[in-house]
């Protein structure tokens, strides 16, 4: 089993920054993909950014140039640096780990962008 614990959410003004972190523990394979998804009220969960253990990244178009995903493989931790935040970035952000055919989710951390 794998456990994911997110941290770093909160309330920020438009144009501000936040850094999310997700620490994984348990039976983690050396080859995996970790990332972030988000879900706003009344909307479906959507991909924000992912990063493979080999360093390949993927971003949704709306965050390109503003968000940066990174990971520390030794610590089994993935980060999401979010800059130039907009009100439309407001959502619950979920950490995700995919290895083999199994997908794990964290409990989520709320990000609210508002003045």
CSV table of C-alpha atoms in Angstrom, one decimal:
chain,number,residue,atom,x,y,z
A,1,UNK,CA,0.0,0.0,0.0
A,2,UNK,CA,1.0,3.6,-0.6
A,3,UNK,CA,0.0,6.6,1.5
A,4,UNK,CA,0.2,10.2,0.1
A,5,UNK,CA,0.1,13.3,2.4
A,6,UNK,CA,-0.3,16.7,0.9
A,7,UNK,CA,0.7,20.0,2.5
A,8,UNK,CA,1.0,23.7,1.5
A,9,UNK,CA,-2.5,24.8,0.5
A,10,UNK,CA,-4.1,27.9,1.7
A,11,UNK,CA,-5.5,31.3,0.9
A,12,UNK,CA,-3.6,33.6,-1.4
A,13,UNK,CA,-4.3,36.8,-3.3
A,14,UNK,CA,-4.4,36.9,-7.1
A,15,UNK,CA,-0.8,37.1,-8.4
A,16,UNK,CA,0.6,35.4,-5.4
A,17,UNK,CA,2.4,32.1,-5.0
A,18,UNK,CA,2.0,28.8,-3.1
A,19,UNK,CA,4.1,25.7,-3.0
A,20,UNK,CA,2.4,22.3,-2.5
A,21,UNK,CA,4.2,19.2,-1.3
A,22,UNK,CA,3.2,15.6,-1.4
A,23,UNK,CA,5.1,12.9,0.5
A,24,UNK,CA,4.6,9.3,-0.4
A,25,UNK,CA,5.3,6.3,1.9
A,26,UNK,CA,4.8,2.6,1.7
A,27,UNK,CA,5.5,0.2,-1.1
A,28,UNK,CA,6.8,2.6,-3.8
A,29,UNK,CA,8.3,1.3,-7.0
A,30,UNK,CA,11.4,2.9,-8.5
A,31,UNK,CA,9.4,3.6,-11.7
A,32,UNK,CA,6.3,5.7,-11.2
A,33,UNK,CA,4.6,8.9,-12.1
A,34,UNK,CA,3.6,11.4,-9.5
A,35,UNK,CA,1.5,14.5,-10.0
A,36,UNK,CA,-1.2,16.9,-9.1
A,37,UNK,CA,-4.9,17.0,-10.1
A,38,UNK,CA,-7.5,19.6,-9.0
A,39,UNK,CA,-11.2,19.7,-8.7
A,40,UNK,CA,-13.2,22.9,-8.4
A,41,UNK,CA,-16.8,22.9,-7.1
A,42,UNK,CA,-19.2,21.6,-9.7
A,43,UNK,CA,-16.4,20.6,-12.0
A,44,UNK,CA,-14.7,17.3,-12.9
A,45,UNK,CA,-11.2,16.5,-11.5
A,46,UNK,CA,-8.6,17.6,-14.0
A,47,UNK,CA,-4.9,17.0,-14.5
A,48,UNK,CA,-2.6,19.9,-13.4
A,49,UNK,CA,0.9,18.5,-13.8
A,50,UNK,CA,2.7,15.2,-13.6
A,51,UNK,CA,6.3,14.1,-13.5
A,52,UNK,CA,7.7,10.6,-14.1
A,53,UNK,CA,10.5,9.1,-12.0
A,54,UNK,CA,12.7,9.7,-15.1
A,55,UNK,CA,11.9,13.4,-15.2
A,56,UNK,CA,9.3,13.6,-18.0
A,57,UNK,CA,6.7,16.3,-17.2
A,58,UNK,CA,3.2,17.1,-18.5
A,59,UNK,CA,1.2,20.2,-17.7
A,60,UNK,CA,-2.3,21.3,-18.6
A,61,UNK,CA,-2.3,24.3,-20.9
A,62,UNK,CA,-3.9,26.7,-18.4
A,63,UNK,CA,-0.9,26.4,-15.9
A,64,UNK,CA,2.0,26.3,-18.4
A,65,UNK,CA,4.5,29.1,-17.6
A,66,UNK,CA,3.0,29.6,-14.1
A,67,UNK,CA,3.3,26.3,-12.3
A,68,UNK,CA,6.4,24.1,-12.0
A,69,UNK,CA,6.4,20.5,-10.9
A,70,UNK,CA,9.5,18.9,-9.3
A,71,UNK,CA,10.3,15.8,-7.3
A,72,UNK,CA,12.8,14.4,-4.9
A,73,UNK,CA,13.0,10.7,-5.7
A,74,UNK,CA,15.1,10.0,-2.6
A,75,UNK,CA,12.4,11.5,-0.4
A,76,UNK,CA,9.5,10.2,-2.5
A,77,UNK,CA,8.2,13.7,-2.6
A,78,UNK,CA,6.6,15.8,-5.4
A,79,UNK,CA,6.2,19.5,-5.3
A,80,UNK,CA,4.1,22.0,-7.2
A,81,UNK,CA,5.3,25.6,-7.3
A,82,UNK,CA,2.4,27.8,-8.2
A,83,UNK,CA,3.1,31.4,-9.3
A,84,UNK,CA,0.9,34.1,-10.7
A,85,UNK,CA,-2.1,32.5,-9.2
A,86,UNK,CA,-5.5,33.3,-10.6
A,87,UNK,CA,-9.0,33.0,-9.0
A,88,UNK,CA,-9.7,30.2,-11.5
A,89,UNK,CA,-7.0,28.2,-9.9
A,90,UNK,CA,-9.1,27.9,-6.8
A,91,UNK,CA,-9.8,24.2,-6.2
A,92,UNK,CA,-9.0,21.2,-4.1
A,93,UNK,CA,-5.6,19.9,-5.2
A,94,UNK,CA,-5.0,16.1,-5.0
A,95,UNK,CA,-1.7,14.3,-5.2
A,96,UNK,CA,-1.5,11.3,-7.4
A,97,UNK,CA,0.9,8.4,-7.7
A,98,UNK,CA,0.7,5.8,-10.5
A,99,UNK,CA,2.9,2.7,-10.5
A,100,UNK,CA,2.2,-0.4,-12.6
A,101,UNK,CA,-1.6,-0.4,-13.0
A,102,UNK,CA,-2.4,1.0,-9.6
A,103,UNK,CA,-3.3,4.7,-8.9
A,104,UNK,CA,-3.1,6.2,-5.4
A,105,UNK,CA,-4.7,9.5,-4.3
A,106,UNK,CA,-4.0,11.8,-1.4
A,107,UNK,CA,-6.7,13.4,0.7
A,108,UNK,CA,-6.3,16.8,-1.0
A,109,UNK,CA,-5.3,20.3,0.0
A,110,UNK,CA,-7.5,23.4,-0.6
A,111,UNK,CA,-6.1,26.3,-2.6
A,112,UNK,CA,-8.1,29.5,-2.6
A,113,UNK,CA,-7.1,32.5,-4.7
A,114,UNK,CA,-9.1,35.5,-3.7
A,115,UNK,CA,-8.7,39.1,-2.8
